[in-house]
Coordinates of C-alpha atoms and ligand atoms in Angstrom, one line a residue:
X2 CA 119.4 95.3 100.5
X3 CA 118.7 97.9 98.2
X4 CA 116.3 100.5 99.2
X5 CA 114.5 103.8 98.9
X6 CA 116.4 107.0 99.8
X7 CA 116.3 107.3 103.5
X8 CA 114.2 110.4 104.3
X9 CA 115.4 112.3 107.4
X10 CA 113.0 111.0 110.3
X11 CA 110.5 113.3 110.4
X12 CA 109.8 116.0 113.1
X13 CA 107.2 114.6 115.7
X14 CA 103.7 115.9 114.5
X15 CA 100.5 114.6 116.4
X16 CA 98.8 111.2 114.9
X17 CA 96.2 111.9 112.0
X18 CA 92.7 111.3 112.7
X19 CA 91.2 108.6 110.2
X20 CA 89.0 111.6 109.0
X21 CA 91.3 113.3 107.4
X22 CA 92.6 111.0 105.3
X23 CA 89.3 109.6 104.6
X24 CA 87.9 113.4 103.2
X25 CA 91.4 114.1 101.5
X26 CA 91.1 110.6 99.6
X27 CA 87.7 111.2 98.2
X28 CA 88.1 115.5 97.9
X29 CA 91.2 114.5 95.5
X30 CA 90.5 111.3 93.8
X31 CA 92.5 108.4 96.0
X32 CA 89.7 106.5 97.6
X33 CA 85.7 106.0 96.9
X34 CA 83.2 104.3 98.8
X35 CA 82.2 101.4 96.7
X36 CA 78.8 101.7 95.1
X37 CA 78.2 105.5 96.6
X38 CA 75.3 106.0 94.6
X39 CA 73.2 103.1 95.7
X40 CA 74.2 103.9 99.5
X41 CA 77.5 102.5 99.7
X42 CA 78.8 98.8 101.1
X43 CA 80.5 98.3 104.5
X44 CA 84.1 97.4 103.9
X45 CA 84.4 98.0 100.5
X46 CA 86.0 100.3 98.6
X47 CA 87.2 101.8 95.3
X48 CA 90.2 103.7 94.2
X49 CA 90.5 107.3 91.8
X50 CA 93.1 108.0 89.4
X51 CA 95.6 109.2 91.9
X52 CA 94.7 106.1 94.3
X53 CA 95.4 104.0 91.0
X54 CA 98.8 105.3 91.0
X55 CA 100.4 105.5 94.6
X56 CA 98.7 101.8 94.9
X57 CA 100.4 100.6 91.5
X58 CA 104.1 102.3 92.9
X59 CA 103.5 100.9 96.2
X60 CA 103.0 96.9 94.0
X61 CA 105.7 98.0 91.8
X62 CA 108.3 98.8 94.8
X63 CA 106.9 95.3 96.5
X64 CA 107.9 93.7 93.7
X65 CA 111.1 95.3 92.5
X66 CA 112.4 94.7 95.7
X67 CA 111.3 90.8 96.8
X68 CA 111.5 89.4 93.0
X69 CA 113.5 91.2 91.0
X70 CA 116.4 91.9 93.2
X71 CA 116.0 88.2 95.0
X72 CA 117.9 85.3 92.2
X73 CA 116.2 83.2 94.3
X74 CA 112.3 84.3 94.3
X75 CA 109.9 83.9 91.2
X76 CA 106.5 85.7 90.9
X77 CA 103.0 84.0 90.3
X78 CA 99.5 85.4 89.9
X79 CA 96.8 83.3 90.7
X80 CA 92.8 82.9 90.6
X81 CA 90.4 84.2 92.9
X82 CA 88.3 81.6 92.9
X83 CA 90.0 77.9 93.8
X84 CA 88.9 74.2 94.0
X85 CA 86.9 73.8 97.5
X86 CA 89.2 71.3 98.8
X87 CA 91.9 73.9 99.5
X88 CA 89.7 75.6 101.9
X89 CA 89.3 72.1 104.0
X90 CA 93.0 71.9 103.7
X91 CA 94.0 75.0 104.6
X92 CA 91.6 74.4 108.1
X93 CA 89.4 77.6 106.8
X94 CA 86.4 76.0 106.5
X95 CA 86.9 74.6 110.1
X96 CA 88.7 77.2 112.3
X97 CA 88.3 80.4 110.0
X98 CA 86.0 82.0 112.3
X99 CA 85.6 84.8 114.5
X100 CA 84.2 85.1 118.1
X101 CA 81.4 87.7 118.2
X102 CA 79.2 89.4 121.1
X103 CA 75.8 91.3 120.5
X104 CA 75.0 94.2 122.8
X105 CA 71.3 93.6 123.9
X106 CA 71.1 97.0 124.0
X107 CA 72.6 98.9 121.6
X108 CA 72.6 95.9 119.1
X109 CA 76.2 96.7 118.2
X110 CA 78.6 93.9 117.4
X111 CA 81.7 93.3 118.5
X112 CA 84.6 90.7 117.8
X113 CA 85.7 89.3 121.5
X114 CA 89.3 89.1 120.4
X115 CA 89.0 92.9 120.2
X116 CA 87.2 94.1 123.0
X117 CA 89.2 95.1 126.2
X118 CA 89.1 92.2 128.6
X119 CA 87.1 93.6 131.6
X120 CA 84.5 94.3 128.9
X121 CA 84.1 90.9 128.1
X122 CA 84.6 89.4 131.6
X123 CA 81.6 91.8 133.1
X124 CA 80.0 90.9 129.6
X125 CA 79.0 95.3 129.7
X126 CA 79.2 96.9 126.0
X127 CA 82.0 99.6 125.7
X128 CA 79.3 101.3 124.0
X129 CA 76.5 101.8 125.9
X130 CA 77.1 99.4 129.0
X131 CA 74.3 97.2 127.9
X132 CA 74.7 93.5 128.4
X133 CA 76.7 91.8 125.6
X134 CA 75.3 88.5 124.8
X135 CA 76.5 84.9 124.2
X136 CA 79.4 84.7 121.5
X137 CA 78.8 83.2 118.5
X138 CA 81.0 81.7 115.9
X139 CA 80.9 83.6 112.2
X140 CA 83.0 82.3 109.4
X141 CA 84.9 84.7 107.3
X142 CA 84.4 82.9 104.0
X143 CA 82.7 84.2 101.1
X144 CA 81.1 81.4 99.5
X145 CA 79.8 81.6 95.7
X146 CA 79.2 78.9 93.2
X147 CA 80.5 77.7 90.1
X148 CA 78.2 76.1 87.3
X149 CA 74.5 77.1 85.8
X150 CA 72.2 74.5 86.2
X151 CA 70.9 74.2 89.7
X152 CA 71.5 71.1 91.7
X153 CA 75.0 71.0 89.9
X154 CA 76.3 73.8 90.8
X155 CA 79.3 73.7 92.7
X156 CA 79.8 75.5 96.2
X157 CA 83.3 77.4 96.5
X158 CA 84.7 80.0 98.0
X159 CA 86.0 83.6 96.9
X160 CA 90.1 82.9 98.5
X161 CA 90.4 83.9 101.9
X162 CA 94.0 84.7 102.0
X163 CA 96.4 84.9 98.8
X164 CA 99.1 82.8 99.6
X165 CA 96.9 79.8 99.2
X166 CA 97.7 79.9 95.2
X167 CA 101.4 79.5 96.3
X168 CA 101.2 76.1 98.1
X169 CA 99.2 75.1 95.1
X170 CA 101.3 76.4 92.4
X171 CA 104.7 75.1 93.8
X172 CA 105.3 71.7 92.2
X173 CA 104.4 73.5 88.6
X174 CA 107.0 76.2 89.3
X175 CA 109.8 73.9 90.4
X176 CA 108.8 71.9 87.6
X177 CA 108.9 74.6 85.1
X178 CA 111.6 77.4 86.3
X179 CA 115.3 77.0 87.4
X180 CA 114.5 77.4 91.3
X181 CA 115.6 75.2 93.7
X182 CA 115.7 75.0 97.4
X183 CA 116.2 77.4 99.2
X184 CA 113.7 79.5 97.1
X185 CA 110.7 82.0 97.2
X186 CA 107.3 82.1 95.2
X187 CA 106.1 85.9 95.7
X188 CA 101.9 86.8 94.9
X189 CA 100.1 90.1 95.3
X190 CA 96.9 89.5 94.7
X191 CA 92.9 89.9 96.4
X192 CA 91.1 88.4 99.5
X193 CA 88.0 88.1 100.6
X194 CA 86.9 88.0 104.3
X195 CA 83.2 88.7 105.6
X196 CA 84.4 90.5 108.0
X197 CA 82.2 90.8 111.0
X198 CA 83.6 93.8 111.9
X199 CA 84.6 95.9 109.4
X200 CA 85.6 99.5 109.5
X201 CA 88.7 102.1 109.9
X202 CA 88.3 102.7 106.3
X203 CA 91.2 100.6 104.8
X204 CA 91.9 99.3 107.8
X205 CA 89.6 96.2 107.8
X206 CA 88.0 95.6 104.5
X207 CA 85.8 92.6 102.9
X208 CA 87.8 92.8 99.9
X209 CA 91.4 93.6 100.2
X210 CA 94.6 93.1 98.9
X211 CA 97.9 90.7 100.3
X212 CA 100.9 90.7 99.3
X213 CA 103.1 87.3 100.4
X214 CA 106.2 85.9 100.1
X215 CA 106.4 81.8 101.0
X216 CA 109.9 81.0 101.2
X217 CA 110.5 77.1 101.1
X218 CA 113.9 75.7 102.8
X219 CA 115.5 72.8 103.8
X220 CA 114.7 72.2 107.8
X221 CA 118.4 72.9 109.1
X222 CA 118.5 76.8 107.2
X223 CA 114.5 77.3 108.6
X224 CA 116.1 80.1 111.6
X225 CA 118.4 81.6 109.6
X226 CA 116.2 82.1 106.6
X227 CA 113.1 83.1 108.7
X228 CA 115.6 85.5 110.8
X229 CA 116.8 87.2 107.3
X230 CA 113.3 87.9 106.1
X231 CA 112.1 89.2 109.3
X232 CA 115.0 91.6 109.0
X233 CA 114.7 92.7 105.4
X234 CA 110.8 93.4 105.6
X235 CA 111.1 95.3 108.4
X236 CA 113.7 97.6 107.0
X237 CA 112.0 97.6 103.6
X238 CA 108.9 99.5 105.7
X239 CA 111.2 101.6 107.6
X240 CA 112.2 102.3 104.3
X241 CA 109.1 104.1 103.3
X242 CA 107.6 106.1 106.5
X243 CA 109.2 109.1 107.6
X244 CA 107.6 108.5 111.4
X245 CA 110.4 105.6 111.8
X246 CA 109.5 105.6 116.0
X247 CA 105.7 104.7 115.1
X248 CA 107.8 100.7 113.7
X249 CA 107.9 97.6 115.6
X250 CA 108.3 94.3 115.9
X251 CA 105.8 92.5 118.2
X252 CA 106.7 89.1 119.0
X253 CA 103.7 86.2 119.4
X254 CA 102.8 85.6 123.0
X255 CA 103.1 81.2 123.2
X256 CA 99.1 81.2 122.9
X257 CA 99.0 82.9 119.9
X258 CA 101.3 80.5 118.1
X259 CA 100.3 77.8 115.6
X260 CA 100.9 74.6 117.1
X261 CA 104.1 74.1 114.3
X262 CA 105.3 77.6 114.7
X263 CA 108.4 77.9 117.0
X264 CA 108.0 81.4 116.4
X265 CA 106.2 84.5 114.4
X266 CA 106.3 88.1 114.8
X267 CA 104.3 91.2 113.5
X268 CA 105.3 94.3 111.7
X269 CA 103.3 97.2 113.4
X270 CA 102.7 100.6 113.2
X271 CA 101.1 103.1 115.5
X272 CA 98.6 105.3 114.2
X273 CA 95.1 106.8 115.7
X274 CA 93.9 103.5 116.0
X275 CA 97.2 102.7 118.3
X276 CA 99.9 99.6 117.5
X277 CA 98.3 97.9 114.6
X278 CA 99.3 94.5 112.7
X279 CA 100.9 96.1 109.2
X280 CA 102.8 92.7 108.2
X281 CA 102.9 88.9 109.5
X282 CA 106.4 87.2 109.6
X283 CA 105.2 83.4 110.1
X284 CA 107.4 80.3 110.4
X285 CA 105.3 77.3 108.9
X286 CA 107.0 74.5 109.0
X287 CA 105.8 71.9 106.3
X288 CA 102.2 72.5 107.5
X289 CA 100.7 74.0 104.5
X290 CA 102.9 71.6 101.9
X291 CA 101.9 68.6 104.1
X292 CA 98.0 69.4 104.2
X293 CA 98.1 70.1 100.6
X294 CA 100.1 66.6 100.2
X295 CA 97.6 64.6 102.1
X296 CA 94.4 66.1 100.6
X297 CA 95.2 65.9 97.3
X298 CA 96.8 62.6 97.1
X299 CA 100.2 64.7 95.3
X300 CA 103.6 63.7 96.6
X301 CA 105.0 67.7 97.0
X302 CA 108.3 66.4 98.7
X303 CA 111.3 67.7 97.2
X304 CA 114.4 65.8 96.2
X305 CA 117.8 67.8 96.7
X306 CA 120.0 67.1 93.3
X307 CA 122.7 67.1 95.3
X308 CA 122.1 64.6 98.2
X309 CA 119.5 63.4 96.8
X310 CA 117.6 63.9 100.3
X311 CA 114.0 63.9 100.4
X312 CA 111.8 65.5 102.1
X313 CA 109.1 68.6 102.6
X314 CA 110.0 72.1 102.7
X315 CA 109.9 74.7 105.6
X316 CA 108.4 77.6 104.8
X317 CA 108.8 80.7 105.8
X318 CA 106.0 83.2 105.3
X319 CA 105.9 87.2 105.0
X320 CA 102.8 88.5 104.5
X321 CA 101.2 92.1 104.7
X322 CA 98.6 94.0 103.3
X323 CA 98.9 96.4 100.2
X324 CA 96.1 98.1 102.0
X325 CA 97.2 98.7 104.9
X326 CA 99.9 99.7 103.2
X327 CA 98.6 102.2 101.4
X328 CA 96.7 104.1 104.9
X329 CA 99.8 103.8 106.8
X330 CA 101.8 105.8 104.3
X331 CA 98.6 108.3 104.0
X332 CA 98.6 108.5 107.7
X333 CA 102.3 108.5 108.3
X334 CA 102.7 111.2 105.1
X335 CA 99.7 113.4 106.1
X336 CA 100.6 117.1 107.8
X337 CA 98.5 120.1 107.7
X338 CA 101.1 123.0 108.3
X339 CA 101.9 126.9 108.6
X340 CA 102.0 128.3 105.4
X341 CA 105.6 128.0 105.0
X342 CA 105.6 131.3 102.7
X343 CA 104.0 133.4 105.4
X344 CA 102.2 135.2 103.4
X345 CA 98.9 133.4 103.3
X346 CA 96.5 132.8 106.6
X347 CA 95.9 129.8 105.3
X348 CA 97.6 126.1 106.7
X349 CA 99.2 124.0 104.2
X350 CA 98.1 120.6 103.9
X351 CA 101.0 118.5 102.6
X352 CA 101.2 114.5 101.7
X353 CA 105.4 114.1 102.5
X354 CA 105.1 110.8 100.7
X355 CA 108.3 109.5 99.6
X356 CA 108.6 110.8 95.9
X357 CA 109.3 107.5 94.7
X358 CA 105.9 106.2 95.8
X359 CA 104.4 110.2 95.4
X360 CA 101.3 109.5 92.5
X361 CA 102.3 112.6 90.6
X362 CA 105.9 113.4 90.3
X363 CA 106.3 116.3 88.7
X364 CA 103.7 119.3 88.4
X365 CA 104.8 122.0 85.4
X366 CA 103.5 125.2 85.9
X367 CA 103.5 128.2 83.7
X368 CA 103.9 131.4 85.5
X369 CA 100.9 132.8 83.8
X370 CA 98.4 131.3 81.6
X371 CA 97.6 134.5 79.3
X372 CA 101.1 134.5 78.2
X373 CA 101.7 132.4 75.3
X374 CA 105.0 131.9 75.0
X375 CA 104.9 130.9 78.7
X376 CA 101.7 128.6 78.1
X377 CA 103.7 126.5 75.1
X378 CA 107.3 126.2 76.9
X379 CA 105.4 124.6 80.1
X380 CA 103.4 122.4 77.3
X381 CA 106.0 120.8 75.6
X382 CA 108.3 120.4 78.8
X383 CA 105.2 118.7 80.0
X384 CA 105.1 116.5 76.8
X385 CA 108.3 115.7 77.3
X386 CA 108.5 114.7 81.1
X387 CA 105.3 113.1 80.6
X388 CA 107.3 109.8 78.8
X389 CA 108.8 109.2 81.7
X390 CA 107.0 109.5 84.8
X391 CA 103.9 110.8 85.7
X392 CA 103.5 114.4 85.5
X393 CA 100.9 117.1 85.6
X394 CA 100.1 120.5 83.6
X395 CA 98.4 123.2 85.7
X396 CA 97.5 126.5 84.8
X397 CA 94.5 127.6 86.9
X398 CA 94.8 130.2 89.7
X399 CA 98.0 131.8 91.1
X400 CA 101.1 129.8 91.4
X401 CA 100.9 129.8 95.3
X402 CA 97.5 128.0 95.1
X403 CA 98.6 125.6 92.1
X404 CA 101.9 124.7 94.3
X405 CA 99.2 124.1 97.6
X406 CA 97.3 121.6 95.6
X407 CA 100.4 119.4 94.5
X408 CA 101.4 119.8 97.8
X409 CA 98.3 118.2 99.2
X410 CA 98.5 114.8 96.7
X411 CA 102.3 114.9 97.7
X412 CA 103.9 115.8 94.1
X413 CA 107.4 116.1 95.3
X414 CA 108.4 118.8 92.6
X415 CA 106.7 121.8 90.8
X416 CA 109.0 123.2 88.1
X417 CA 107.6 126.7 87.0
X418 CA 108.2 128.4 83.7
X419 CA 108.4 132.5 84.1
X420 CA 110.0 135.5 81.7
X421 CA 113.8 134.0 82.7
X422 CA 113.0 130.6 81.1
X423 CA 112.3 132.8 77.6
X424 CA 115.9 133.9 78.2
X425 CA 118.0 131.7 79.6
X426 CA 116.2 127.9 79.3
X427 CA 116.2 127.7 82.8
X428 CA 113.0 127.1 85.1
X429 CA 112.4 127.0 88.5
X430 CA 112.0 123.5 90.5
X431 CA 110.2 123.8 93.9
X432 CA 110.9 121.2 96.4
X433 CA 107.6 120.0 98.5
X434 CA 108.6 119.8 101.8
X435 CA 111.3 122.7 102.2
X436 CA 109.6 124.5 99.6
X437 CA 113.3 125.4 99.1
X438 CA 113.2 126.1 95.0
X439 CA 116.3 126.0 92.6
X440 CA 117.1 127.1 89.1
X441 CA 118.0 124.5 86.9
X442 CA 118.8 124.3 82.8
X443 CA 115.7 122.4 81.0
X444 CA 118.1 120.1 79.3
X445 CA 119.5 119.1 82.8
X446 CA 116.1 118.4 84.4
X447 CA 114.8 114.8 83.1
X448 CA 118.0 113.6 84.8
X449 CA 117.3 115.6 88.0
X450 CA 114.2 114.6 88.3
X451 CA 114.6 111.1 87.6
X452 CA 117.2 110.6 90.1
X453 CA 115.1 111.4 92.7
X454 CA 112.1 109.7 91.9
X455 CA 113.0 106.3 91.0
X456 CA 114.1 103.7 93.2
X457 CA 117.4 102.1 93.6
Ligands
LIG30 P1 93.9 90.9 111.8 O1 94.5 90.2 113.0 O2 94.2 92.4 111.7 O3 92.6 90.4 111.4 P2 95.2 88.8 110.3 O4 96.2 88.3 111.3 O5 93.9 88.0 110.1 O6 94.8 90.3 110.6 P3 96.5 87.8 108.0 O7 95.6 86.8 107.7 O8 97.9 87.4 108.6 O9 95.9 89.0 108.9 O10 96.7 88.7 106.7 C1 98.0 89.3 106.3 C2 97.8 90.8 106.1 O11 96.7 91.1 105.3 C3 97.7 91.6 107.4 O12 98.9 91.8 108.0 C4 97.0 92.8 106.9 O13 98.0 93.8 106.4 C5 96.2 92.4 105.8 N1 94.8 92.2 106.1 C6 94.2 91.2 106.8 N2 92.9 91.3 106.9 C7 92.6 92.5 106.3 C8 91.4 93.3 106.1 N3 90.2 92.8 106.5 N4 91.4 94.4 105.5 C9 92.6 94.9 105.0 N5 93.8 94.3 105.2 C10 93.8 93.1 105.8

């Protein structure tokens, strides 16, 4: 496999409160409440213009790395919205439910799957220690309805997991690509859950986004496929973090499995909020093809060229949340610091996001801004960087301050422009997390940069 630069694993630093990154995300443009001005909504959020950007890298590295690198895995994008019948295939409508428990008390509600087990045997609130009440069953669906006239209108739902488009587009992308078995259909794409609890900012949202790969093979290849991808996913997230101890694999207990999986196995990472789920790694069987089959009345078999065998496709099923995704790194990437300088008081907060995923690559900085020879050299290198990756002009405050802001959005390079670069054409390039800096030609810096901050 191909993969990002390994960073050096970083030195142990204590886990992030959720806080932090919460204030950082809205003080510098990543992450919004949804609908702030009218009080905000539970569990939903938006992003800024640098949110935009790490989440858009974070897609694009996704996807460079299951589709375009795989021969074997095409790409679809499909609807929100789908026929209803999926949903009673899929068993959503029946078993997509969670267990909930009221406090009496402190009316706070809890999902039982998540509260610690002598809570829920001595039915006391981990809140207050009021009684907790009978559970009740909530399904996650978000229903909505398609049509004008009342009476007709149909009920639907908004798609409670992605990969449902997958199962539904499969004949029409054997019938109209190259792929044959053994073969992958990738998605990234939103889901809707009404969560009943939701909360830990990205962590459990209403509206979120998945990212899944269903891999479809022939019965006898099912361990040695599924074994492959479990491998390759969880290397492609080691990839990214530089706390590579806080990665695990957590295997299902036997009562968590689906009654067709032989086996499945989560990708988790420990933050604050301890071990968490990051990515599924699920071995399916010809469950979903099958249900699919037998609602709709469509043979979805397959027929080998070859052999001319027939028969459903196993699938094996990664799938993980660009969400989640995106928190992890913050909280994984997030360090407030000594000033490394030691000349200011003041700590440094820096992002030590990997700088092919960093929002802003490059910051150019003129040494000072009432020098005008200074103020158009740092303009047109700016221009000119600017075509290839995203960079930033800045030329307010001091240069130690202007370096301490990139530093906090995780720009992995500030190249400053002083009297030498009049001379000689050479500028200075300032590396984030050493703040080590080096003089380099102007001519030779596209390529320097570049190198380091695209993947490969
Ligand atoms: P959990 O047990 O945490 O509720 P899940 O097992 O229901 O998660 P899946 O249905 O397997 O999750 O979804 C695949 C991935 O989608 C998860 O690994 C996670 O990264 C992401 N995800 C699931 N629910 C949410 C949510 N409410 N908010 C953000 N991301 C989510």
């Amino acid at each position: 496999m191909t993969q990002l630069e390994e960073q050096p694993t970083a030195k142990e630093t204590p886990l992030v409160p959720i806080e932090k990154v919460v204030a950082l995300s809205k003080r510098r443009g990543f992450v919004y409440p949804n609908s702030e001005i009218y009080g905000g909504v539970a569990g939903i959020y938006d992003f800024g213009p640098l949110g935009v950007e790490l989440r858009n890298n974070i897609r694009r590295y996704w996807w460079w790395s299951m589709v375009q690198l795989h021969d074997n895995v095409v790409g679809i994008e499909g609807a929100n919205i789908t026929h209803p019948r999926v949903w009673e295939a899929s068993g959503h409508v029946e078993n997509f439910v969670d267990r909930l428990t009221e406090c009496a008390n402190c009316k706070r509600r809890f999902r039982i799957d998540h509260l610690p087990e002598e809570n829920w045997e001595q039915k006391k609130c981990p809140n207050c220690g009021g009684k907790l009440g009978e559970p009740r069953n909530f399904n996650l669906l978000m229903e909505t309805y398609l049509g004008v006239v009342e009476g007709e209108r149909m009920k639907t739902y908004l798609r409670g997991e992605a990969c449902q488009n997958i199962y539904l587009d499969y004949d029409n992308v054997l019938k109209s690509s190259r792929v044959q078995v053994p073969f992958g259909i990738c998605q990234i794409g939103k889901a809707y859950r009404n969560e009943v609890t939701p909360g830990n900012f990205l962590f459990r949202q209403r509206e979120f986004e998945q990212w899944d790969l269903q891999f479809f093979v022939h019965p006898s290849e099912m361990q040695q496929w599924f074994d492959y991808w479990k491998e390759f996913r969880f290397n492609w997230y080691h990839s990214i973090i530089t706390h590579k101890d806080r990665l695990r694999f957590r295997p299902h207990a036997a009562d968590e499995l689906a009654h067709y999986a032989k086996q499945a196995f989560d990708i988790e990472y420990r933050t604050i909020l301890g071990w968490q789920e990051w990515e599924g790694i699920h071995w399916r069987q010809d469950w979903d093809l099958s249900r699919h089959s037998q609602y709709s009345g469509q043979d979805l078999s397959y027929t080998d060229p070859i052999t001319k065998e027939r028969y459903i496709p196993w699938i094996v099923e990664t799938s993980g949340g660009v969400d989640r995704t995106f928190l992890n790194l913050l909280l994984d990437a997030y360090e407030e610091e000594p000033d490394p300088s030691g000349r200011e008081s003041e700590t440094r907060t820096v992002l030590h996001l990997n700088p092919m995923l960093a929002p802003v690559k490059v910051a150019v900085l003129p040494l000072q801004k009432n020098k005008e020879e200074l103020v158009t050299t740092a303009k047109t290198l700016h221009k000119k960087l600017q075509r290839l990756m995203v960079a930033q002009y800045d030329e307010v405050q001091n240069i130690g301050r202007r370096y301490r802001r990139q530093d906090e959005i995780g720009t992995p390079y500030c190249v400053t422009i002083d009297f030498t670069t009049l001379e000689d054409q050479t500028v200075t390039v300032r590396e984030r997390d050493t703040t080590a800096q080096t003089r380099i030609h102007m001519e030779e810096l596209p390529m320097y940069l570049l190198e380091r901050v695209t993947w490969k």
